[in-house]
Structures are given as C-alpha cells and as structure tokens.
C-alpha cells in the first residue's frame, strides 16, 4: 500500500483527487491529529480535490495513521484505505 509522508510541521497540506461520479463518498480518519477536508462529497462534481494535513507532531518519533475512502453504489460498499505517516520532530543539541 502506498502512503503519504508529512513533515513534522505541516505548512502546506498534501492534496489528492477523489473521483466518485454520481455517488456520495466519505473519508474517515483513524486519529484526531490527521485532518482531511472536505471529509465527504455528494458525487455531483466529477472530481473533488481533498486536502490532507496534520497537527504538529510534538514527539521525537514518527507517527502513523490511516484514512479510508468509502462510497456506495446500490447495495455495494467500496472502501479504500491509505496509510499516512508524519515525520518526528527534529531535536538538535545546543552548542
């Protein structure tokens, strides 16, 4: 599974496109520090740009999460999950 890598301080969120024609879709995130916008769409637009960002990572360890895209056509539900990780904060020794 491919993934996104975000810096420890996200200045400009990453973006990706969602194409769900004539069907509603929703993005769910596994952790509160991960932000997606918009989190849902009606499918009326043929293509939606989604922004993915994160709160500042205060830890010296990277962190990992997942967001999932879900859409339904008739009685069939389609779900796609995407890994995302955020770099750790760099701690530098003072001289």
Coordinates of N, CA and C in Angstrom, one line a residue:
X1 N 0.8 -1.2 0.0 CA 0.0 0.0 0.0 C 0.9 1.2 0.0
X2 N 0.6 2.1 -0.9 CA 1.4 3.4 -0.9 C 0.9 4.3 0.2
X3 N 1.6 5.4 0.5 CA 1.2 6.3 1.6 C 1.7 7.7 1.3
X4 N 1.2 8.6 2.2 CA 1.7 9.9 2.2 C 2.7 10.1 3.3
X5 N 3.6 11.0 3.2 CA 4.6 11.3 4.2 C 4.5 12.8 4.5
X6 N 4.2 13.2 5.7 CA 4.0 14.6 6.0 C 5.2 15.1 6.9
X7 N 5.6 16.3 6.8 CA 6.7 16.8 7.7 C 6.1 17.0 9.1
X8 N 7.0 17.2 10.1 CA 6.6 17.3 11.5 C 5.7 18.6 11.7
X9 N 6.0 19.6 10.9 CA 5.1 20.8 11.0 C 4.6 21.0 9.6
X10 N 3.3 20.8 9.4 CA 2.7 20.9 8.1 C 2.3 22.3 7.7
X11 N 3.0 22.9 6.8 CA 2.7 24.2 6.3 C 1.7 24.2 5.2
X12 N 1.9 23.4 4.2 CA 1.0 23.2 3.1 C 0.5 21.8 3.1
X13 N -0.7 21.5 3.3 CA -1.2 20.1 3.3 C -1.1 19.5 1.9
X14 N -0.9 18.2 1.9 CA -0.9 17.5 0.6 C -2.3 17.4 0.1
X15 N -2.4 17.2 -1.2 CA -3.8 17.1 -1.8 C -3.8 15.9 -2.7
X16 N -5.0 15.4 -2.9 CA -5.2 14.3 -3.9 C -6.6 14.5 -4.4
X17 N -6.9 13.8 -5.5 CA -8.2 13.9 -6.1 C -9.1 12.7 -5.8
X18 N -10.4 12.9 -5.7 CA -11.4 11.9 -5.5 C -12.3 11.9 -6.6
X19 N -12.5 10.8 -7.3 CA -13.4 10.8 -8.5 C -14.5 9.8 -8.2
X20 N -15.7 10.2 -7.7 CA -16.8 9.4 -7.5 C -18.0 10.0 -8.2
X21 N -18.3 9.6 -9.4 CA -19.3 10.2 -10.2 C -20.7 9.7 -9.8
X22 N -21.5 10.7 -9.4 CA -22.9 10.5 -9.1 C -23.2 9.6 -7.9
X23 N -22.2 9.4 -7.0 CA -22.4 8.7 -5.8 C -21.7 9.4 -4.6
X24 N -22.4 9.4 -3.5 CA -21.8 10.1 -2.3 C -20.5 9.3 -1.8
X25 N -19.6 10.1 -1.2 CA -18.4 9.5 -0.7 C -18.1 10.1 0.7
X26 N -17.3 9.4 1.5 CA -16.9 9.9 2.8 C -15.5 9.4 3.1
X27 N -14.7 10.3 3.8 CA -13.4 10.0 4.2 C -13.4 9.9 5.8
X28 N -12.9 8.8 6.3 CA -12.8 8.6 7.7 C -11.3 8.6 8.1
X29 N -11.0 9.2 9.2 CA -9.6 9.2 9.7 C -9.5 8.4 11.0
X30 N -8.4 7.8 11.2 CA -8.2 6.9 12.4 C -7.8 7.7 13.6
X31 N -7.1 8.8 13.4 CA -6.6 9.6 14.6 C -7.0 11.1 14.5
X32 N -7.2 11.7 15.6 CA -7.6 13.1 15.6 C -6.6 14.1 15.1
X33 N -5.3 13.7 15.1 CA -4.2 14.6 14.6 C -4.2 14.7 13.1
X34 N -4.9 13.8 12.4 CA -4.9 13.8 11.0 C -6.2 14.5 10.5
X35 N -6.0 15.4 9.6 CA -7.1 16.3 9.1 C -7.3 16.1 7.6
X36 N -8.6 15.9 7.2 CA -8.9 15.8 5.7 C -10.0 16.8 5.5
X37 N -10.0 17.5 4.4 CA -11.0 18.4 4.0 C -11.2 18.5 2.5
X38 N -12.4 18.4 2.0 CA -13.6 18.0 2.7 C -13.6 16.6 3.1
X39 N -14.4 16.2 4.1 CA -14.5 14.9 4.6 C -15.5 14.0 3.9
X40 N -16.4 14.7 3.1 CA -17.4 14.0 2.3 C -17.8 14.8 1.1
X41 N -18.4 14.1 0.2 CA -18.9 14.7 -1.0 C -20.2 14.1 -1.5
X42 N -20.9 14.8 -2.4 CA -22.2 14.2 -2.9 C -22.0 13.5 -4.2
X43 N -20.9 13.6 -4.8 CA -20.7 12.9 -6.1 C -21.2 13.7 -7.3
X44 N -21.8 14.9 -7.0 CA -22.3 15.7 -8.1 C -21.2 16.3 -8.9
X45 N -20.1 16.6 -8.3 CA -18.9 17.0 -9.1 C -18.2 15.8 -9.6
X46 N -17.6 15.8 -10.7 CA -17.0 14.7 -11.3 C -15.6 14.4 -10.6
X47 N -15.0 15.5 -10.0 CA -13.7 15.3 -9.4 C -13.6 16.3 -8.2
X48 N -13.2 15.8 -7.1 CA -13.0 16.7 -5.9 C -11.6 16.6 -5.4
X49 N -11.0 17.8 -5.1 CA -9.7 17.9 -4.5 C -9.8 17.8 -3.0
X50 N -9.1 16.9 -2.4 CA -9.1 16.7 -0.9 C -7.8 17.1 -0.4
X51 N -7.8 17.9 0.7 CA -6.6 18.3 1.4 C -6.3 17.4 2.6
X52 N -5.1 17.0 2.8 CA -4.7 16.1 3.9 C -3.6 16.9 4.7
X53 N -3.9 17.1 5.9 CA -2.9 17.8 6.8 C -2.9 17.1 8.2
X54 N -2.1 17.7 9.1 CA -1.9 17.1 10.4 C -1.6 18.2 11.4
X55 N -1.9 18.0 12.6 CA -1.4 18.8 13.7 C 0.1 18.6 13.8
X56 N 0.8 19.6 14.4 CA 2.3 19.4 14.6 C 2.5 18.2 15.5
X57 N 3.6 17.5 15.0 CA 4.0 16.3 15.8 C 5.0 16.7 16.9
X58 N 4.6 16.7 18.1 CA 5.5 17.1 19.2 C 6.5 16.0 19.6
X59 N 6.3 14.8 19.1 CA 7.2 13.7 19.5 C 8.5 13.6 18.7
X60 N 9.4 12.9 19.3 CA 10.7 12.6 18.6 C 10.6 11.3 17.8
X61 N 9.4 10.8 17.7 CA 9.1 9.5 17.0 C 8.1 9.9 15.9
X62 N 8.3 9.2 14.7 CA 7.3 9.4 13.7 C 5.9 8.8 14.2
X63 N 4.8 9.2 13.6 CA 3.6 8.6 13.9 C 2.9 8.2 12.6
X64 N 2.0 7.2 12.7 CA 1.4 6.6 11.6 C -0.1 6.5 11.8
X65 N -0.9 6.7 10.7 CA -2.3 6.6 10.8 C -2.8 6.1 9.5
X66 N -4.2 6.0 9.3 CA -4.8 5.6 8.1 C -6.1 6.4 7.9
X67 N -6.3 6.8 6.7 CA -7.7 7.3 6.3 C -8.3 6.4 5.3
X68 N -9.6 6.4 5.3 CA -10.3 5.5 4.4 C -11.4 6.2 3.6
X69 N -11.5 5.9 2.3 CA -12.5 6.5 1.4 C -13.6 5.4 1.3
X70 N -14.8 5.8 1.5 CA -15.9 4.9 1.4 C -17.0 5.5 0.5
X71 N -17.5 4.6 -0.4 CA -18.6 5.0 -1.3 C -19.5 3.8 -1.5
X72 N -20.7 4.1 -1.8 CA -21.7 3.0 -2.0 C -22.4 3.2 -3.3
X73 N -22.6 2.1 -4.1 CA -23.4 2.1 -5.3 C -24.4 1.0 -5.1
X74 N -25.7 1.4 -5.1 CA -26.8 0.5 -4.8 C -26.5 -0.2 -3.4
X75 N -26.3 -1.4 -3.3 CA -26.1 -2.1 -2.1 C -24.6 -2.5 -1.9
X76 N -23.8 -2.1 -2.8 CA -22.3 -2.5 -2.7 C -21.6 -1.3 -2.1
X77 N -20.8 -1.6 -1.1 CA -19.9 -0.5 -0.4 C -18.5 -0.8 -0.9
X78 N -17.9 0.3 -1.3 CA -16.5 0.3 -1.8 C -15.7 1.0 -0.7
X79 N -14.5 0.4 -0.3 CA -13.7 1.1 0.7 C -12.3 0.9 0.3
X80 N -11.5 2.1 0.4 CA -10.1 2.1 0.0 C -9.4 2.8 1.2
X81 N -8.4 2.1 1.7 CA -7.6 2.7 2.9 C -6.3 3.2 2.4
X82 N -5.8 4.2 3.0 CA -4.5 4.8 2.7 C -3.7 5.1 3.9
X83 N -2.4 4.6 3.9 CA -1.5 4.8 5.0 C -1.0 6.3 5.0
X84 N -0.8 6.8 6.1 CA -0.1 8.1 6.2 C 0.7 8.2 7.4
X85 N 1.9 8.7 7.3 CA 2.8 8.9 8.4 C 3.3 10.3 8.5
X86 N 3.7 10.7 9.7 CA 4.2 12.0 9.9 C 5.6 12.0 10.5
X87 N 6.5 12.7 10.0 CA 7.9 12.7 10.5 C 8.0 13.1 12.0
X88 N 9.0 12.7 12.6 CA 9.2 13.1 14.0 C 9.8 14.5 14.0
X89 N 9.7 15.1 15.2 CA 10.2 16.5 15.4 C 11.7 16.3 15.5
X90 N 12.5 17.2 14.9 CA 13.9 17.1 15.0 C 14.4 17.8 16.2
X91 N 15.1 17.2 17.0 CA 15.7 17.8 18.2 C 17.2 17.9 18.0
X92 N 17.6 19.1 18.1 CA 19.1 19.4 17.9 C 19.7 19.9 19.2
X93 N 20.9 19.4 19.5 CA 21.6 19.7 20.7 C 22.1 21.2 20.5
X94 N 22.0 21.9 21.6 CA 22.6 23.3 21.6 C 24.1 23.3 21.8
X95 N 24.7 24.2 21.2 CA 26.2 24.3 21.4 C 26.6 25.4 22.2

